[in-house]
Amino acid sequence: MEARYLTSVYNAADLPRDRKVEIAVAGKSNVGKSSLLNRLVKRRGLAKTSQTPGKTRCLNYFVVEPDKSASFYLVDLPGYGYAKVSQTMRKDWAGLIEAYLNEPDRPAGLIALFDARREPTSVDEDWLAWLGLWGRPFLVVLTKSDKVSGNARAQAIRRWTLAGPAGAIAPVTASALTGEGTDKIWQWMDGVRRRRPG
Ligand code: GDP
């Protein structure tokens, strides 16, 4: 497996034009996105953990090559719902994500991350509904699953299934610490990539 940081995109005009398959990963800051991305591609420190909100107003592109024959982009979407950013920054951010999702075939699949310990808020539900509107294959991943035990885990899956788009596949519980869920996420990503060879 090879994985490397490619670029950060601040304007839709600068999106890569090579039509490689893209899988986008979205989540609020501190949800464990960087840790999970690093775990998925087995590269410590590929995605930087605990970035400040100001630094996450861009799309971060990573090239991932699971084997020599194929590569794809993992795209780290900026987080949502933070109090610290100004209105102007929030508008820029929404504009960029919307321009990105408006592109034909981009991304081939969307992963939305939520903390397994948290209940869905109305902001989360709105965000999920909005992401679902784009009609792309969709996966909800519940992070930091090492922090929730059997029963709480089942409850979290139920809650987030209800909060997500109708007909979406069941949320996957995942942990960057134990590696739980990474196989399932890879299976899902492989399925998305097979639909559109890169
Ligand atoms: P990001 O802001 O979404 O990129 O989140 P980070 O990956 O920087 O993680 C935020 C905090 O959560 C850090 O203190 C991590 O050590 C912690 N964290 C991330 N993933 C896990 C996990 O799977 N389990 C546990 N217990 N903590 C995690």
mmCIF file of C-alpha atoms and ligand atoms in Angstrom:
data_model
loop_
_atom_site.group_PDB
_atom_site.id
_atom_site.type_symbol
_atom_site.label_atom_id
_atom_site.label_comp_id
_atom_site.label_asym_id
_atom_site.label_seq_id
_atom_site.Cartn_x
_atom_site.Cartn_y
_atom_site.Cartn_z
ATOM 1 C CA MET A 1 0.000 0.000 0.000
ATOM 2 C CA GLU A 2 1.267 3.417 -0.950
ATOM 3 C CA ALA A 3 -0.287 6.654 0.277
ATOM 4 C CA ARG A 4 0.853 10.243 0.106
ATOM 5 C CA TYR A 5 -0.447 13.757 0.489
ATOM 6 C CA LEU A 6 -1.034 15.353 -2.912
ATOM 7 C CA THR A 7 -2.433 18.840 -2.512
ATOM 8 C CA SER A 8 -4.845 21.159 -0.705
ATOM 9 C CA VAL A 9 -7.569 22.738 -2.823
ATOM 10 C CA TYR A 10 -9.033 26.104 -1.740
ATOM 11 C CA ASN A 11 -10.906 26.927 -4.958
ATOM 12 C CA ALA A 12 -13.065 24.655 -7.080
ATOM 13 C CA ALA A 13 -11.094 25.844 -10.136
ATOM 14 C CA ASP A 14 -8.046 24.047 -8.739
ATOM 15 C CA LEU A 15 -9.633 20.583 -8.405
ATOM 16 C CA PRO A 16 -7.599 17.796 -10.070
ATOM 17 C CA ARG A 17 -8.769 17.092 -13.621
ATOM 18 C CA ASP A 18 -7.411 13.579 -14.114
ATOM 19 C CA ARG A 19 -10.711 11.804 -13.403
ATOM 20 C CA LYS A 20 -9.236 9.421 -10.873
ATOM 21 C CA VAL A 21 -11.826 7.856 -8.549
ATOM 22 C CA GLU A 22 -12.365 10.000 -5.458
ATOM 23 C CA ILE A 23 -13.772 8.979 -2.109
ATOM 24 C CA ALA A 24 -14.560 11.881 0.195
ATOM 25 C CA VAL A 25 -14.442 11.740 3.986
ATOM 26 C CA ALA A 26 -16.367 14.317 5.999
ATOM 27 C CA GLY A 27 -16.698 14.996 9.694
ATOM 28 C CA LYS A 28 -16.577 17.645 12.383
ATOM 29 C CA SER A 29 -13.142 18.528 13.655
ATOM 30 C CA ASN A 30 -12.015 16.267 16.502
ATOM 31 C CA VAL A 31 -14.225 13.385 15.340
ATOM 32 C CA GLY A 32 -11.069 11.349 14.715
ATOM 33 C CA LYS A 33 -10.882 11.824 10.947
ATOM 34 C CA SER A 34 -7.107 12.210 10.666
ATOM 35 C CA SER A 35 -6.477 9.253 12.958
ATOM 36 C CA LEU A 36 -8.859 7.044 10.981
ATOM 37 C CA LEU A 37 -7.434 8.110 7.599
ATOM 38 C CA ASN A 38 -3.936 7.311 8.845
ATOM 39 C CA ARG A 39 -5.109 3.939 10.119
ATOM 40 C CA LEU A 40 -6.870 3.118 6.838
ATOM 41 C CA VAL A 41 -3.758 3.725 4.755
ATOM 42 C CA LYS A 42 -1.354 2.485 7.452
ATOM 43 C CA ARG A 43 0.619 5.729 7.456
ATOM 44 C CA ARG A 44 1.196 7.440 10.757
ATOM 45 C CA GLY A 45 1.112 11.183 10.308
ATOM 46 C CA LEU A 46 -0.199 11.233 6.722
ATOM 47 C CA ALA A 47 -3.256 13.253 7.675
ATOM 48 C CA LYS A 48 -2.262 15.673 10.402
ATOM 49 C CA THR A 49 -4.267 15.290 13.577
ATOM 50 C CA SER A 50 -5.902 18.113 15.486
ATOM 51 C CA GLN A 51 -5.682 20.832 12.862
ATOM 52 C CA THR A 52 -7.150 24.199 13.770
ATOM 53 C CA PRO A 53 -10.451 25.092 12.054
ATOM 54 C CA GLY A 54 -8.781 27.864 10.035
ATOM 55 C CA LYS A 55 -6.472 25.356 8.431
ATOM 56 C CA THR A 56 -9.212 22.970 7.435
ATOM 57 C CA ARG A 57 -11.071 25.217 4.986
ATOM 58 C CA CYS A 58 -9.695 23.264 2.079
ATOM 59 C CA LEU A 59 -10.051 19.853 0.499
ATOM 60 C CA ASN A 60 -6.972 17.771 1.288
ATOM 61 C CA TYR A 61 -6.142 15.248 -1.422
ATOM 62 C CA PHE A 62 -4.313 12.005 -0.682
ATOM 63 C CA VAL A 63 -3.271 9.548 -3.383
ATOM 64 C CA VAL A 64 -3.802 5.979 -2.226
ATOM 65 C CA GLU A 65 -2.448 2.999 -4.113
ATOM 66 C CA PRO A 66 -3.691 -0.206 -2.466
ATOM 67 C CA ASP A 67 -1.776 -2.165 -5.107
ATOM 68 C CA LYS A 68 0.291 -1.320 -8.169
ATOM 69 C CA SER A 69 -2.600 -1.630 -10.619
ATOM 70 C CA ALA A 70 -4.906 1.039 -9.263
ATOM 71 C CA SER A 71 -4.861 4.256 -7.331
ATOM 72 C CA PHE A 72 -7.545 6.594 -6.121
ATOM 73 C CA TYR A 73 -7.948 9.816 -4.179
ATOM 74 C CA LEU A 74 -9.074 10.022 -0.605
ATOM 75 C CA VAL A 75 -10.387 13.536 -0.145
ATOM 76 C CA ASP A 76 -10.522 15.007 3.327
ATOM 77 C CA LEU A 77 -13.484 17.406 3.360
ATOM 78 C CA PRO A 78 -13.374 20.279 5.820
ATOM 79 C CA GLY A 79 -15.358 19.814 9.015
ATOM 80 C CA TYR A 80 -18.655 21.472 9.743
ATOM 81 C CA GLY A 81 -20.435 22.991 12.679
ATOM 82 C CA TYR A 82 -17.608 24.740 14.409
ATOM 83 C CA ALA A 83 -18.325 27.833 16.412
ATOM 84 C CA LYS A 84 -14.915 29.415 15.973
ATOM 85 C CA VAL A 85 -15.073 30.331 12.297
ATOM 86 C CA SER A 86 -16.506 33.601 11.027
ATOM 87 C CA GLN A 87 -19.586 33.875 8.808
ATOM 88 C CA THR A 88 -17.419 34.686 5.783
ATOM 89 C CA MET A 89 -15.268 31.630 6.349
ATOM 90 C CA ARG A 90 -18.353 29.495 6.734
ATOM 91 C CA LYS A 91 -19.707 30.779 3.423
ATOM 92 C CA ASP A 92 -16.406 30.038 1.642
ATOM 93 C CA TRP A 93 -16.415 26.584 3.131
ATOM 94 C CA ALA A 94 -19.992 25.759 2.097
ATOM 95 C CA GLY A 95 -19.335 27.162 -1.375
ATOM 96 C CA LEU A 96 -16.286 24.979 -1.863
ATOM 97 C CA ILE A 97 -17.974 21.764 -0.693
ATOM 98 C CA GLU A 98 -21.036 22.510 -2.789
ATOM 99 C CA ALA A 99 -18.948 23.246 -5.888
ATOM 100 C CA TYR A 100 -17.084 20.001 -5.269
ATOM 101 C CA LEU A 101 -20.220 17.870 -4.870
ATOM 102 C CA ASN A 102 -21.792 19.544 -7.898
ATOM 103 C CA GLU A 103 -19.092 18.145 -10.156
ATOM 104 C CA PRO A 104 -20.245 15.146 -12.220
ATOM 105 C CA ASP A 105 -18.966 11.863 -10.759
ATOM 106 C CA ARG A 106 -17.075 13.631 -8.007
ATOM 107 C CA PRO A 107 -16.793 12.042 -5.501
ATOM 108 C CA ALA A 108 -17.641 8.400 -6.334
ATOM 109 C CA GLY A 109 -18.520 7.807 -2.680
ATOM 110 C CA LEU A 110 -18.966 9.727 0.561
ATOM 111 C CA ILE A 111 -18.029 8.709 4.080
ATOM 112 C CA ALA A 112 -19.529 10.710 6.956
ATOM 113 C CA LEU A 113 -17.857 10.358 10.352
ATOM 114 C CA PHE A 114 -19.548 10.759 13.718
ATOM 115 C CA ASP A 115 -18.346 10.074 17.236
ATOM 116 C CA ALA A 116 -19.914 6.766 18.353
ATOM 117 C CA ARG A 117 -20.458 8.211 21.838
ATOM 118 C CA ARG A 118 -22.567 11.141 20.693
ATOM 119 C CA GLU A 119 -26.283 11.328 19.970
ATOM 120 C CA PRO A 120 -27.159 12.795 16.572
ATOM 121 C CA THR A 121 -28.004 16.500 16.936
ATOM 122 C CA SER A 122 -30.309 18.394 14.590
ATOM 123 C CA VAL A 123 -27.178 19.887 12.978
ATOM 124 C CA ASP A 124 -25.868 16.359 12.323
ATOM 125 C CA GLU A 125 -29.209 15.304 10.862
ATOM 126 C CA ASP A 126 -29.341 18.348 8.581
ATOM 127 C CA TRP A 127 -25.784 17.696 7.452
ATOM 128 C CA LEU A 128 -26.570 14.015 6.759
ATOM 129 C CA ALA A 129 -29.703 14.922 4.834
ATOM 130 C CA TRP A 130 -27.765 17.493 2.827
ATOM 131 C CA LEU A 131 -24.955 15.042 2.020
ATOM 132 C CA GLY A 132 -27.567 12.424 1.079
ATOM 133 C CA LEU A 133 -29.095 14.807 -1.476
ATOM 134 C CA TRP A 134 -26.156 14.270 -3.818
ATOM 135 C CA GLY A 135 -27.182 10.659 -4.372
ATOM 136 C CA ARG A 136 -23.686 9.204 -4.076
ATOM 137 C CA PRO A 137 -22.928 5.865 -2.382
ATOM 138 C CA PHE A 138 -22.871 6.788 1.255
ATOM 139 C CA LEU A 139 -21.331 5.289 4.395
ATOM 140 C CA VAL A 140 -21.766 6.466 7.976
ATOM 141 C CA VAL A 141 -18.793 5.569 10.166
ATOM 142 C CA LEU A 142 -19.015 5.833 13.949
ATOM 143 C CA THR A 143 -15.556 6.682 15.268
ATOM 144 C CA LYS A 144 -13.742 5.946 18.545
ATOM 145 C CA SER A 145 -15.746 2.725 18.895
ATOM 146 C CA ASP A 146 -13.189 1.494 21.440
ATOM 147 C CA LYS A 147 -14.938 3.908 23.833
ATOM 148 C CA VAL A 148 -18.340 2.207 23.566
ATOM 149 C CA SER A 149 -19.190 -1.256 24.847
ATOM 150 C CA GLY A 150 -21.533 -3.845 23.348
ATOM 151 C CA ASN A 151 -24.912 -2.458 24.294
ATOM 152 C CA ALA A 152 -24.077 1.210 23.800
ATOM 153 C CA ARG A 153 -22.598 0.273 20.445
ATOM 154 C CA ALA A 154 -25.802 -1.432 19.274
ATOM 155 C CA GLN A 155 -27.728 1.628 20.421
ATOM 156 C CA ALA A 156 -25.386 3.978 18.558
ATOM 157 C CA ILE A 157 -25.834 1.975 15.361
ATOM 158 C CA ARG A 158 -29.613 2.132 15.737
ATOM 159 C CA ARG A 159 -29.614 5.895 16.414
ATOM 160 C CA TRP A 160 -27.345 6.718 13.490
ATOM 161 C CA THR A 161 -29.197 4.390 11.129
ATOM 162 C CA LEU A 162 -32.335 6.398 11.843
ATOM 163 C CA ALA A 163 -30.504 9.718 11.436
ATOM 164 C CA GLY A 164 -28.969 8.764 8.078
ATOM 165 C CA PRO A 165 -30.458 8.701 4.579
ATOM 166 C CA ALA A 166 -33.199 6.125 4.075
ATOM 167 C CA GLY A 167 -31.894 2.944 2.455
ATOM 168 C CA ALA A 168 -28.264 3.649 3.337
ATOM 169 C CA ILE A 169 -26.262 0.665 4.534
ATOM 170 C CA ALA A 170 -25.822 0.186 8.284
ATOM 171 C CA PRO A 171 -23.276 2.460 9.973
ATOM 172 C CA VAL A 172 -19.854 0.917 10.564
ATOM 173 C CA THR A 173 -18.247 1.244 14.000
ATOM 174 C CA ALA A 174 -14.556 2.011 13.727
ATOM 175 C CA SER A 175 -11.564 2.702 15.912
ATOM 176 C CA ALA A 176 -8.225 4.162 14.921
ATOM 177 C CA LEU A 177 -6.831 2.651 18.119
ATOM 178 C CA THR A 178 -7.861 -0.975 17.651
ATOM 179 C CA GLY A 179 -8.371 -1.001 13.893
ATOM 180 C CA GLU A 180 -11.976 -2.139 14.276
ATOM 181 C CA GLY A 181 -14.038 -1.351 11.190
ATOM 182 C CA THR A 182 -11.139 -0.746 8.802
ATOM 183 C CA ASP A 183 -11.803 -3.990 6.877
ATOM 184 C CA LYS A 184 -15.457 -3.036 6.414
ATOM 185 C CA ILE A 185 -14.559 0.472 5.274
ATOM 186 C CA TRP A 186 -12.069 -0.962 2.767
ATOM 187 C CA GLN A 187 -14.698 -3.408 1.495
ATOM 188 C CA TRP A 188 -17.078 -0.527 0.945
ATOM 189 C CA MET A 189 -14.384 1.609 -0.729
ATOM 190 C CA ASP A 190 -13.367 -1.300 -2.994
ATOM 191 C CA GLY A 191 -17.010 -1.671 -4.041
ATOM 192 C CA VAL A 192 -17.229 2.041 -4.865
ATOM 193 C CA ARG A 193 -13.975 1.881 -6.826
ATOM 194 C CA ARG A 194 -15.105 -1.162 -8.802
ATOM 195 C CA ARG A 195 -18.172 0.739 -9.987
ATOM 196 C CA ARG A 196 -15.836 3.273 -11.538
ATOM 197 C CA PRO A 197 -12.398 1.868 -12.300
ATOM 198 C CA GLY A 198 -9.568 4.355 -11.618
HETATM 199 P P1 GDP B 1 -9.793 15.134 13.576
HETATM 200 O O1 GDP B 1 -9.776 16.515 14.109
HETATM 201 O O2 GDP B 1 -11.159 14.711 13.178
HETATM 202 O O3 GDP B 1 -8.780 14.875 12.500
HETATM 203 O O4 GDP B 1 -9.461 14.172 14.813
HETATM 204 P P2 GDP B 1 -8.091 13.541 15.288
HETATM 205 O O5 GDP B 1 -7.742 12.351 14.475
HETATM 206 O O6 GDP B 1 -7.070 14.625 15.399
HETATM 207 O O7 GDP B 1 -8.494 12.998 16.734
HETATM 208 C C1 GDP B 1 -9.033 13.845 17.729
HETATM 209 C C2 GDP B 1 -8.763 13.258 19.096
HETATM 210 O O8 GDP B 1 -9.432 12.001 19.238
HETATM 211 C C3 GDP B 1 -7.290 12.938 19.335
HETATM 212 O O9 GDP B 1 -7.008 13.225 20.682
HETATM 213 C C4 GDP B 1 -7.167 11.455 19.056
HETATM 214 O O10 GDP B 1 -6.133 10.846 19.786
HETATM 215 C C5 GDP B 1 -8.526 10.944 19.504
HETATM 216 N N1 GDP B 1 -8.929 9.764 18.709
HETATM 217 C C6 GDP B 1 -8.976 9.686 17.367
HETATM 218 N N2 GDP B 1 -9.411 8.473 16.971
HETATM 219 C C7 GDP B 1 -9.624 7.748 18.090
HETATM 220 C C8 GDP B 1 -10.091 6.411 18.334
HETATM 221 O O11 GDP B 1 -10.389 5.613 17.435
HETATM 222 N N3 GDP B 1 -10.229 6.040 19.643
HETATM 223 C C9 GDP B 1 -9.927 6.880 20.667
HETATM 224 N N4 GDP B 1 -10.114 6.426 21.901
HETATM 225 N N5 GDP B 1 -9.487 8.146 20.476
HETATM 226 C C10 GDP B 1 -9.333 8.574 19.207
#
